[in-house]
XYZ file of C-alpha atoms in Angstrom:
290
model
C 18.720 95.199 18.702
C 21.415 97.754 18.850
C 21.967 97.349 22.492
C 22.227 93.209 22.016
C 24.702 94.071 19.098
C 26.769 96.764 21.651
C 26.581 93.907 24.256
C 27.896 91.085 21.988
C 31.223 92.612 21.208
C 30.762 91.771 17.242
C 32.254 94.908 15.790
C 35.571 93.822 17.105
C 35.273 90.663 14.458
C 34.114 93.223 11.684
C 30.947 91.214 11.713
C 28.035 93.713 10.482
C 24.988 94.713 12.394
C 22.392 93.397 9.670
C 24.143 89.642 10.149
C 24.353 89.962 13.847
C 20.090 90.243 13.510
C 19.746 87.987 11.488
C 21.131 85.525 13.947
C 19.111 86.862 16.498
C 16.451 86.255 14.888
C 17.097 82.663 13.577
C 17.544 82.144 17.487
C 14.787 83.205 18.562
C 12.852 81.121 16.399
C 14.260 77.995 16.994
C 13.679 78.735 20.596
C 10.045 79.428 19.835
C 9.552 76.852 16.812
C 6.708 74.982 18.756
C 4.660 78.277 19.243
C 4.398 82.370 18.811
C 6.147 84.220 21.774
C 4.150 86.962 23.101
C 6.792 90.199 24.069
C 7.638 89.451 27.065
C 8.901 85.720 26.371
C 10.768 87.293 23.621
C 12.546 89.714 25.988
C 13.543 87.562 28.647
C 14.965 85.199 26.322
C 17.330 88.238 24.203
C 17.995 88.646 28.193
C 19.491 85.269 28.545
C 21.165 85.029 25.434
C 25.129 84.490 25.124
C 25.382 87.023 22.522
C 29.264 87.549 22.700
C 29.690 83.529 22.325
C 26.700 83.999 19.544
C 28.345 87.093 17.717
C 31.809 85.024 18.206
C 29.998 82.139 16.657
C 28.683 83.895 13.577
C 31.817 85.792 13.028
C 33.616 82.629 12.686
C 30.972 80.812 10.631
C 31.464 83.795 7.982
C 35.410 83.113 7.702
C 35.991 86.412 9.607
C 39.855 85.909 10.887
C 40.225 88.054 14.195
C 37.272 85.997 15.581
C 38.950 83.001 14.580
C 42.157 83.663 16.229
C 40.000 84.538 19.214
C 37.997 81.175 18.812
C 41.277 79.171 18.542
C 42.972 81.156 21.462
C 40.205 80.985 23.728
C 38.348 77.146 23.115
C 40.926 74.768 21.317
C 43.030 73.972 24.169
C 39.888 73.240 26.672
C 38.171 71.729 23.626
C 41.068 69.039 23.163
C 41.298 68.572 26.964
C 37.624 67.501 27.216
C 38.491 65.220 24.627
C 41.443 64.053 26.661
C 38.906 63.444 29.185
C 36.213 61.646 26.990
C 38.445 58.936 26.283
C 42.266 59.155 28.096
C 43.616 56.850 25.606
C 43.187 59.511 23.156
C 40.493 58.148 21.645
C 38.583 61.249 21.338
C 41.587 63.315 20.188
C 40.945 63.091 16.314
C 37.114 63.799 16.631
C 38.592 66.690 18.270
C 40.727 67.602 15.597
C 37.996 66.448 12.592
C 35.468 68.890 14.834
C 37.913 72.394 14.090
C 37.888 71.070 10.539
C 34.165 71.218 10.614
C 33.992 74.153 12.862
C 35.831 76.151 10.682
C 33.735 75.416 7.673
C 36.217 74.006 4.752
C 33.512 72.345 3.034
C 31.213 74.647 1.173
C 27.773 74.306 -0.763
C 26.551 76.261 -3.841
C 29.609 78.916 -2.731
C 28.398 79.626 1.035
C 30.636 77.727 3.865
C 29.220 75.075 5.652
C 30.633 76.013 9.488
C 29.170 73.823 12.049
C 28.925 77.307 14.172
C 25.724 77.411 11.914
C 23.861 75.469 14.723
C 25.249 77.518 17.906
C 22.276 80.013 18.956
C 23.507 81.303 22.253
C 20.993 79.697 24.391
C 24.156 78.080 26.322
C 27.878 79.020 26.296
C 29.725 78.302 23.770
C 32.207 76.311 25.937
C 28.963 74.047 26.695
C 27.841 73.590 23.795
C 31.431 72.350 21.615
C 31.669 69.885 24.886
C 28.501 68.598 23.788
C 29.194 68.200 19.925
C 32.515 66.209 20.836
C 30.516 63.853 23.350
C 27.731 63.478 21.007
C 30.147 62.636 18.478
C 32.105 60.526 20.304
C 28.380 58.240 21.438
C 28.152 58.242 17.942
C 31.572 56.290 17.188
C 30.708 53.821 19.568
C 27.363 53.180 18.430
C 28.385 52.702 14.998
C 30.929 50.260 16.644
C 28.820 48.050 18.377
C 26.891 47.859 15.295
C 29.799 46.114 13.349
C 31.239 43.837 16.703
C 31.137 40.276 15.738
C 28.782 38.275 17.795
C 30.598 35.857 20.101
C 30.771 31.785 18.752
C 28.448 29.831 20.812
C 31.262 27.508 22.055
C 33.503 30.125 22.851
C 34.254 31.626 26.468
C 32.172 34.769 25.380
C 29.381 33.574 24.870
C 26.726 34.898 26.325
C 25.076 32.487 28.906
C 21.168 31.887 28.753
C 19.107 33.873 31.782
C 17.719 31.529 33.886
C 14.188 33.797 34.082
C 12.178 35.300 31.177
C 13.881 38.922 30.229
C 12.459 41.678 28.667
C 13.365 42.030 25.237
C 13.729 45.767 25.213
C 15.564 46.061 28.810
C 18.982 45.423 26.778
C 17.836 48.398 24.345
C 17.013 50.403 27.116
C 20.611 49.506 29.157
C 22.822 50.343 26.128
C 20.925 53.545 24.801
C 20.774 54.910 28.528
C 24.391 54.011 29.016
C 25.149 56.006 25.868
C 23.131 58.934 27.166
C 24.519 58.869 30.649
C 28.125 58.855 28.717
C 27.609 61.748 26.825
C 25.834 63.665 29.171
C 28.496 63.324 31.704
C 31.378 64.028 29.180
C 29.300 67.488 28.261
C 29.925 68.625 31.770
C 31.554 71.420 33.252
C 35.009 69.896 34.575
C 34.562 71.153 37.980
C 30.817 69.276 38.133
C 32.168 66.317 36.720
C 35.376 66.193 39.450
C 32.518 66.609 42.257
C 30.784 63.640 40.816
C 33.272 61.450 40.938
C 35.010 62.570 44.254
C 31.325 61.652 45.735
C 30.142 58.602 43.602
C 33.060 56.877 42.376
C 36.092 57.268 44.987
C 33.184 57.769 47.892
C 35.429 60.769 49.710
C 32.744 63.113 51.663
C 31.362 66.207 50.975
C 33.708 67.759 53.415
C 36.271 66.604 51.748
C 35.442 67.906 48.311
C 34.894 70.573 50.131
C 37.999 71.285 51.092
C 39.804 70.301 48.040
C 37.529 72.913 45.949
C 37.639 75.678 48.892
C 33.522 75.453 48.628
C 31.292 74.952 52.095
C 30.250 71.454 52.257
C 26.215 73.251 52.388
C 27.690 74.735 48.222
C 29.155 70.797 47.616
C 25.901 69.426 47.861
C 23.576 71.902 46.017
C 26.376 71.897 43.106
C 25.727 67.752 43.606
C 22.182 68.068 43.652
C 21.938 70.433 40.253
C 24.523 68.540 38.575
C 22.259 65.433 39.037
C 19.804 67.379 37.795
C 21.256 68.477 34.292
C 22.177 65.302 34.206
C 18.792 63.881 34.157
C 17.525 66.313 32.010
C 20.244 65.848 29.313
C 19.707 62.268 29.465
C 16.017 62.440 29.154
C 16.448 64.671 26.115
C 19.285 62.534 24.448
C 16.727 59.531 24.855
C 14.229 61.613 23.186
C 15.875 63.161 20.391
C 18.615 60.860 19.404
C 17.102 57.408 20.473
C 12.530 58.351 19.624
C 11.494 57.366 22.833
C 8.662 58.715 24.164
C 7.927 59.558 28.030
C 6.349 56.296 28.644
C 9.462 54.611 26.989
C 11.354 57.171 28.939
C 10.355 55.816 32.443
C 10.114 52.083 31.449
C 13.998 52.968 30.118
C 14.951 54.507 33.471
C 12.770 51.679 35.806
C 14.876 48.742 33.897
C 18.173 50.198 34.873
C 16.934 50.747 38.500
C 16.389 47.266 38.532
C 19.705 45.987 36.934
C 22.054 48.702 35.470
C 23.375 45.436 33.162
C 26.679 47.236 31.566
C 26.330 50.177 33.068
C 29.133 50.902 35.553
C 28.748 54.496 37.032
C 32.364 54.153 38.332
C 33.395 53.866 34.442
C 31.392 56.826 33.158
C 32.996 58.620 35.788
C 35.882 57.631 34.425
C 35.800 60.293 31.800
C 37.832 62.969 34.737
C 38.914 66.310 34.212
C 41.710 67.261 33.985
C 44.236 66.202 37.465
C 45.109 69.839 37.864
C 41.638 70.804 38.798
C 42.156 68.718 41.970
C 45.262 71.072 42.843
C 44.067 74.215 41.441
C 41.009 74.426 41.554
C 39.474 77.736 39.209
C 36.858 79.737 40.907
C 33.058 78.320 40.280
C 31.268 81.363 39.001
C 28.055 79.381 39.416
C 28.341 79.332 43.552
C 26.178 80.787 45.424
């Protein structure tokens, strides 16, 4: 692994070589927990890895200071602006602030720290996956929430009004824990995907448009669209899955009940959680075009 450690950039933290490895190695079987790898599976994966965000990651889990300068320098500010754009009231803001905390590892356990950087593998950027902890933390607050709202008198303007027609008992379920995916899978975007999504779904301008507001052909607007809808799908599926224990079947039935009446869900509200404004007049190059 020599070349992997060159690649990674890890002797700049002073991490060493043998804890570099072993990181390696803890990724690669988490990637492959399901099943034994043959070689080549192996080697296209070490291909793909991140292994500067993954020897960044590991430096700062073991309390090494230049990569936490480097980590601070180079995430905090984008990591408290998606935040910002989770919730602009500034809802978000302390689980931004509680997330460094946790990042950074003060709590410790029979003497070893307990940095949530313990869980980063390198199978995505690094950038992608602290977006992700916030959102999923974030879902989290608001689940927790709507388990302790007080249900609405039955006399009182809020209360809910009986459906004329028999409804399924699990479409509500399926609404809210959809909604909740769709939420955080949409705050764990890129901000550049999540402007196009908007600029398309929620204030309707054409792909020309975005287009020329991004400097990207309008042909580069709509794959971006397309694969963005894509991950989106995916993440949500996944979220359903592990976080929520549905199955495929469950998966489907979840997805076919929104079709059919999207309840709370208002796309033009999960949209809501925007990038930040200066994207729309400086917009940074898209490495990911085509």
């Amino acid at each position: 692994m020599t070349a992997l450690f060159e690649r990674s950039g890890s002797a700049a933290w002073g991490l060493s070589r043998a804890r570099f490895d072993a990181a390696v190695r803890d990724s690669v079987a988490q990637a492959f927990k399901d099943g034994a790898p043959d070689a080549g599976q192996i080697s296209r994966y070490l291909d793909a890895l991140h292994v500067e965000d993954l020897g960044l990651a590991v430096a700062c889990a073991e309390g090494l200071a230049p990569a936490w300068d480097h980590f601070l320098a180079t995430h905090r500010a984008s990591l408290l602006r998606a935040a910002d754009a989770i919730d602009p009231r500034g809802g978000a803001s302390e689980l931004a602030d509680s997330l460094f905390a946790d990042l950074f590892g003060l709590a410790e356990r029979d003497g070893a720290r307990q940095s949530l950087l313990r869980y980063f593998h390198g199978r995505s950027r690094l950038s992608t996956w602290l977006r992700a902890v916030l959102a999923q933390r974030y879902v989290d607050r608001l689940r927790a929430a709507r388990r302790v709202e007080p249900i609405a008198d039955d006399d009182s303007a809020a209360a809910p009004v009986a459906p004329a027609r028999a409804v399924d008992p699990r479409r509500a379920r399926y609404v809210e824990v959809l909604g909740l995916a769709l939420t955080a899978a949409v705050a764990a975007l890129a901000p550049r995907d999540r402007l196009r999504l908007t600029c398309y779904h929620a204030e309707d301008q054409t792909m020309a448009a975005i287009g020329r507001m991004l400097k990207e052909h309008e042909a580069t607007v709509s794959r971006h669209l397309a694969r963005t809808r894509r991950e989106i799908r995916e993440a949500v599926e996944a979220r359903l899955a592990q976080d929520f224990g549905l199955d495929r079947a469950a998966i489907a039935e979840c997805f076919q009940s929104v079709t059919e009446d999207a309840g709370t869900i208002d796309l033009r509200e999960v949209l809501a959680i925007a990038p930040d404004p200066a994207l729309r007049k400086n917009p940074a190059p898209d490495r990911s075009s085509t």
